[in-house]
Amino acid sequence: MGNSNKLIVANWKCYPETAAQAKALAKDSDWSDVVIAPSTSFLGIVKLVLRKSALAAQNCYWTEGAFTGEVSPKQLKSLGVTYVIIGHSERRQFFGDTDLIINKKIKAVIAAGLQPILCVGESWLIRKEGLPAAKSFIANQLSQDLKGASNLKRKLIVVYEPIWAISPKGRVDRPADAVLMLGFIKDFLNSKLGIKNPRVLYGGSVTSRNAADFLALGEIDGLLVGGASRNAADFKKIIRLRNGK
Ligand code: PGA
């Protein structure tokens, strides 16, 4: 299998600082089979620029109502968003997104006709204990986050993002090890949760220097890129590698 159908998700996190910078970055990052996830504030302006890439939100709440500061899946949909990243480790770590909350968000995203991109990943404390410990942690996350949420219209997208591999402090995972975890995730979704043929992406310190190593592996259905997606030249190189150029 070639790399061309592998999905690349650009997670800009809480960057850049201005709308003009977001607009410029979006212009340089507009490729097919690419999903751009700007901060909520720049969704509108990025949508105006994109011709080929799809638009993603980095988070959402699960309903409209008297919830100051939140944004609902339906509101995102009306902005032209098609994907929503749910359960990123930074949300879990800094904003109290528990598995129960993530499960509610996943269901709301599906109900609104949007496509969730579920992030799972273990801490270094767990990984230090070995692969079996990491696998059982991830199995638990998947079971809880996806409870009652198998009514997906499209293939489920899961990103395996070991927390310890996320930049800037991250140590890069070895592609061969990442594949072991991805294989486990696919088997688990298939056999335990009845979710057939999920797309499972890898994320964590992927740059233009190591992207080819991950993309070369058939089990990896794509990449979620953080830091390197905010550097237009670096991102372009990653897309070229994905496109086999
Ligand atoms: P990174 O971020 O590529 O900068 O490690 C990935 C992510 O956390 O989404």
Short mmCIF file of C-alpha atoms and ligand atoms in Angstrom, two decimals:
data_model
loop_
_atom_site.label_atom_id
_atom_site.label_comp_id
_atom_site.label_asym_id
_atom_site.label_seq_id
_atom_site.Cartn_x
_atom_site.Cartn_y
_atom_site.Cartn_z
CA MET A 1 0.00 0.00 0.00
CA GLY A 2 1.27 3.46 -0.88
CA ASN A 3 1.18 6.41 1.44
CA SER A 4 -1.11 8.62 -0.58
CA ASN A 5 -4.31 7.62 1.19
CA LYS A 6 -2.85 8.21 4.64
CA LEU A 7 -4.49 11.03 6.53
CA ILE A 8 -2.43 13.87 7.96
CA VAL A 9 -4.00 15.91 10.77
CA ALA A 10 -2.41 19.27 11.61
CA ASN A 11 -3.05 20.20 15.25
CA TRP A 12 -2.11 23.85 15.65
CA LYS A 13 -3.00 23.83 19.36
CA CYS A 14 -3.25 27.38 20.85
CA TYR A 15 -1.15 28.95 18.06
CA PRO A 16 -0.59 31.20 16.14
CA GLU A 17 -1.13 34.56 17.81
CA THR A 18 -3.02 36.43 15.09
CA ALA A 19 -5.73 35.77 12.53
CA ALA A 20 -3.41 37.00 9.77
CA GLN A 21 -0.82 34.38 10.72
CA ALA A 22 -3.48 31.67 10.82
CA LYS A 23 -4.69 32.71 7.38
CA ALA A 24 -1.19 32.59 5.92
CA LEU A 25 -0.46 29.20 7.49
CA ALA A 26 -3.75 27.80 6.18
CA LYS A 27 -2.91 28.96 2.65
CA ASP A 28 0.38 27.08 2.82
CA SER A 29 -1.14 23.94 4.35
CA ASP A 30 -4.06 23.32 2.01
CA TRP A 31 -3.62 19.78 0.65
CA SER A 32 -5.92 16.84 -0.08
CA ASP A 33 -6.32 14.18 2.60
CA VAL A 34 -5.21 16.71 5.17
CA VAL A 35 -7.24 17.91 8.14
CA ILE A 36 -6.40 21.28 9.65
CA ALA A 37 -7.29 21.84 13.31
CA PRO A 38 -6.83 25.51 14.23
CA SER A 39 -7.88 27.00 17.56
CA THR A 40 -11.61 27.71 17.81
CA SER A 41 -11.04 31.43 17.27
CA PHE A 42 -9.56 30.87 13.80
CA LEU A 43 -11.98 28.21 12.47
CA GLY A 44 -13.94 30.76 10.45
CA ILE A 45 -10.99 32.44 8.81
CA VAL A 46 -9.24 29.14 8.05
CA LYS A 47 -12.42 27.74 6.49
CA LEU A 48 -12.50 30.69 4.08
CA VAL A 49 -9.00 29.81 2.87
CA LEU A 50 -9.15 26.02 2.58
CA ARG A 51 -10.00 24.48 -0.78
CA LYS A 52 -8.61 20.96 -0.40
CA SER A 53 -8.11 20.29 3.30
CA ALA A 54 -10.91 19.52 5.73
CA LEU A 55 -11.47 21.56 8.87
CA ALA A 56 -11.33 20.20 12.42
CA ALA A 57 -11.98 21.63 15.86
CA GLN A 58 -9.62 20.70 18.68
CA ASN A 59 -12.38 20.20 21.23
CA CYS A 60 -16.07 20.83 21.87
CA TYR A 61 -18.74 20.72 24.54
CA TRP A 62 -21.64 18.32 24.10
CA THR A 63 -24.62 20.66 23.80
CA GLU A 64 -25.86 24.23 23.42
CA GLY A 65 -27.08 26.05 26.50
CA ALA A 66 -26.02 28.31 29.33
CA PHE A 67 -22.39 27.16 29.23
CA THR A 68 -20.28 30.30 28.99
CA GLY A 69 -17.14 29.89 26.94
CA GLU A 70 -18.08 26.54 25.38
CA VAL A 71 -18.82 25.58 21.77
CA SER A 72 -21.20 22.82 20.66
CA PRO A 73 -20.84 20.29 17.83
CA LYS A 74 -23.77 21.83 15.96
CA GLN A 75 -22.16 25.27 16.15
CA LEU A 76 -18.94 23.79 14.80
CA LYS A 77 -20.83 22.11 12.00
CA SER A 78 -22.37 25.42 10.97
CA LEU A 79 -18.85 26.81 10.58
CA GLY A 80 -17.94 24.10 8.08
CA VAL A 81 -16.10 21.86 10.54
CA THR A 82 -16.19 18.15 9.65
CA TYR A 83 -13.87 16.59 12.27
CA VAL A 84 -13.46 17.16 16.00
CA ILE A 85 -10.40 16.06 17.96
CA ILE A 86 -11.61 14.61 21.24
CA GLY A 87 -9.57 13.44 24.21
CA HIS A 88 -6.23 14.99 23.36
CA SER A 89 -3.88 14.36 26.29
CA GLU A 90 -3.55 18.11 26.89
CA ARG A 91 -7.32 18.29 27.39
CA ARG A 92 -7.18 15.29 29.70
CA GLN A 93 -4.23 16.72 31.62
CA PHE A 94 -5.01 20.44 31.90
CA PHE A 95 -8.79 20.78 31.45
CA GLY A 96 -10.23 17.86 33.35
CA ASP A 97 -11.51 15.87 30.38
CA THR A 98 -12.23 12.50 31.98
CA ASP A 99 -13.17 9.40 30.03
CA LEU A 100 -16.81 10.03 30.96
CA ILE A 101 -16.67 13.57 29.56
CA ILE A 102 -14.85 12.35 26.46
CA ASN A 103 -17.55 9.72 25.93
CA LYS A 104 -20.26 12.41 26.07
CA LYS A 105 -18.36 14.55 23.60
CA ILE A 106 -17.83 11.63 21.21
CA LYS A 107 -21.53 10.82 21.22
CA ALA A 108 -22.51 14.46 20.69
CA VAL A 109 -20.05 14.81 17.81
CA ILE A 110 -21.45 11.68 16.12
CA ALA A 111 -25.05 12.83 16.71
CA ALA A 112 -24.25 16.15 15.01
CA GLY A 113 -22.98 14.28 11.94
CA LEU A 114 -19.34 15.16 12.57
CA GLN A 115 -16.40 12.78 12.62
CA PRO A 116 -14.57 12.34 15.95
CA ILE A 117 -10.81 11.93 16.02
CA LEU A 118 -10.23 10.20 19.35
CA CYS A 119 -6.79 10.54 20.94
CA VAL A 120 -5.52 7.94 23.40
CA GLY A 121 -2.11 7.47 24.96
CA GLU A 122 -0.32 6.41 28.09
CA SER A 123 2.03 8.37 30.38
CA TRP A 124 5.69 7.47 30.80
CA LEU A 125 4.93 6.22 34.31
CA ILE A 126 2.75 3.53 32.78
CA ARG A 127 4.96 2.85 29.77
CA LYS A 128 7.96 2.30 32.05
CA GLU A 129 6.17 -0.78 33.34
CA GLY A 130 6.25 -2.24 29.83
CA LEU A 131 4.01 -2.78 26.82
CA PRO A 132 1.39 -4.95 28.58
CA ALA A 133 0.74 -2.13 31.09
CA ALA A 134 0.44 0.41 28.26
CA LYS A 135 -1.93 -1.88 26.35
CA SER A 136 -4.22 -2.40 29.30
CA PHE A 137 -4.32 1.35 29.96
CA ILE A 138 -5.24 2.06 26.33
CA ALA A 139 -7.83 -0.74 26.31
CA ASN A 140 -9.49 0.92 29.28
CA GLN A 141 -9.46 4.35 27.63
CA LEU A 142 -10.97 2.97 24.42
CA SER A 143 -13.69 1.02 26.26
CA GLN A 144 -14.76 4.02 28.31
CA ASP A 145 -14.40 6.70 25.66
CA LEU A 146 -16.34 4.72 23.05
CA LYS A 147 -18.98 3.17 25.30
CA GLY A 148 -22.25 3.07 23.36
CA ALA A 149 -20.70 4.99 20.49
CA SER A 150 -20.30 2.40 17.75
CA ASN A 151 -23.00 3.99 15.51
CA LEU A 152 -20.41 5.70 13.35
CA LYS A 153 -21.34 6.66 9.82
CA ARG A 154 -17.73 6.68 8.67
CA LYS A 155 -14.65 4.80 9.80
CA LEU A 156 -13.63 5.68 13.31
CA ILE A 157 -10.37 7.62 13.54
CA VAL A 158 -8.22 6.98 16.59
CA VAL A 159 -4.82 8.56 17.20
CA TYR A 160 -2.30 6.75 19.33
CA GLU A 161 -0.32 9.52 21.00
CA PRO A 162 1.94 8.35 23.80
CA ILE A 163 2.00 11.35 26.17
CA TRP A 164 5.73 10.95 26.66
CA ALA A 165 6.33 11.38 22.92
CA ILE A 166 4.55 14.73 22.54
CA SER A 167 6.85 17.69 21.84
CA PRO A 168 8.55 19.83 23.00
CA LYS A 169 9.65 17.56 25.85
CA GLY A 170 8.82 14.32 24.12
CA ARG A 171 11.16 11.49 23.29
CA VAL A 172 10.32 10.08 19.88
CA ASP A 173 8.66 6.69 19.86
CA ARG A 174 10.29 4.01 17.73
CA PRO A 175 8.10 3.32 14.70
CA ALA A 176 8.40 -0.43 15.36
CA ASP A 177 7.05 0.06 18.90
CA ALA A 178 4.32 2.43 17.73
CA VAL A 179 3.16 -0.25 15.31
CA LEU A 180 2.81 -2.77 18.13
CA MET A 181 0.47 -0.38 19.93
CA LEU A 182 -1.44 0.50 16.77
CA GLY A 183 -1.92 -3.18 15.97
CA PHE A 184 -3.22 -3.74 19.47
CA ILE A 185 -5.64 -0.79 19.18
CA LYS A 186 -7.02 -2.08 15.86
CA ASP A 187 -7.50 -5.61 17.24
CA PHE A 188 -9.14 -4.30 20.37
CA LEU A 189 -11.57 -2.04 18.50
CA ASN A 190 -12.42 -4.85 16.14
CA SER A 191 -12.75 -7.78 18.47
CA LYS A 192 -13.84 -6.16 21.74
CA LEU A 193 -15.83 -3.12 20.64
CA GLY A 194 -17.13 -4.36 17.28
CA ILE A 195 -15.73 -1.34 15.40
CA LYS A 196 -14.60 -2.63 12.03
CA ASN A 197 -11.65 -1.30 10.04
CA PRO A 198 -10.85 1.79 12.12
CA ARG A 199 -8.22 4.21 10.87
CA VAL A 200 -5.50 4.46 13.47
CA LEU A 201 -3.00 7.31 13.24
CA TYR A 202 0.21 7.95 15.14
CA GLY A 203 1.10 11.25 16.81
CA GLY A 204 3.95 12.53 18.93
CA SER A 205 7.01 14.53 17.78
CA VAL A 206 6.52 13.70 14.11
CA THR A 207 8.57 16.03 11.90
CA SER A 208 9.80 15.99 8.31
CA ARG A 209 12.89 14.15 9.58
CA ASN A 210 11.10 11.09 10.95
CA ALA A 211 7.73 11.14 9.12
CA ALA A 212 8.92 8.74 6.40
CA ASP A 213 9.79 6.08 8.99
CA PHE A 214 6.25 6.13 10.34
CA LEU A 215 4.56 6.48 6.94
CA ALA A 216 6.46 3.47 5.60
CA LEU A 217 4.62 1.14 7.93
CA GLY A 218 1.36 -0.30 6.58
CA GLU A 219 -0.34 -0.43 9.98
CA ILE A 220 -0.06 3.34 10.40
CA ASP A 221 -3.02 4.96 8.63
CA GLY A 222 -1.75 8.50 9.01
CA LEU A 223 -0.17 11.04 11.32
CA LEU A 224 -1.28 13.72 13.73
CA VAL A 225 1.32 16.47 13.64
CA GLY A 226 1.56 19.22 16.25
CA GLY A 227 4.63 21.44 16.33
CA ALA A 228 5.83 20.63 12.81
CA SER A 229 2.43 21.51 11.33
CA ARG A 230 2.95 25.15 12.32
CA ASN A 231 6.06 25.39 10.19
CA ALA A 232 4.80 25.60 6.61
CA ALA A 233 8.04 24.31 5.07
CA ASP A 234 8.28 21.36 7.43
CA PHE A 235 4.62 20.52 6.95
CA LYS A 236 4.99 20.65 3.18
CA LYS A 237 7.85 18.15 3.39
CA ILE A 238 5.70 15.80 5.45
CA ILE A 239 2.91 16.02 2.85
CA ARG A 240 5.41 15.38 0.04
CA LEU A 241 6.66 12.27 1.86
CA ARG A 242 3.09 11.12 2.32
CA ASN A 243 2.40 11.71 -1.37
CA GLY A 244 5.49 9.71 -2.27
CA LYS A 245 7.53 12.60 -3.64
P1 PGA B 1 3.70 17.22 18.50
O1 PGA B 1 2.20 17.26 18.99
O2 PGA B 1 3.71 16.75 17.08
O3 PGA B 1 4.18 18.64 18.65
O4 PGA B 1 4.43 16.27 19.41
C1 PGA B 1 1.33 16.24 18.70
C2 PGA B 1 0.06 16.49 19.46
O5 PGA B 1 0.11 16.59 20.69
O6 PGA B 1 -1.02 16.68 18.90
#
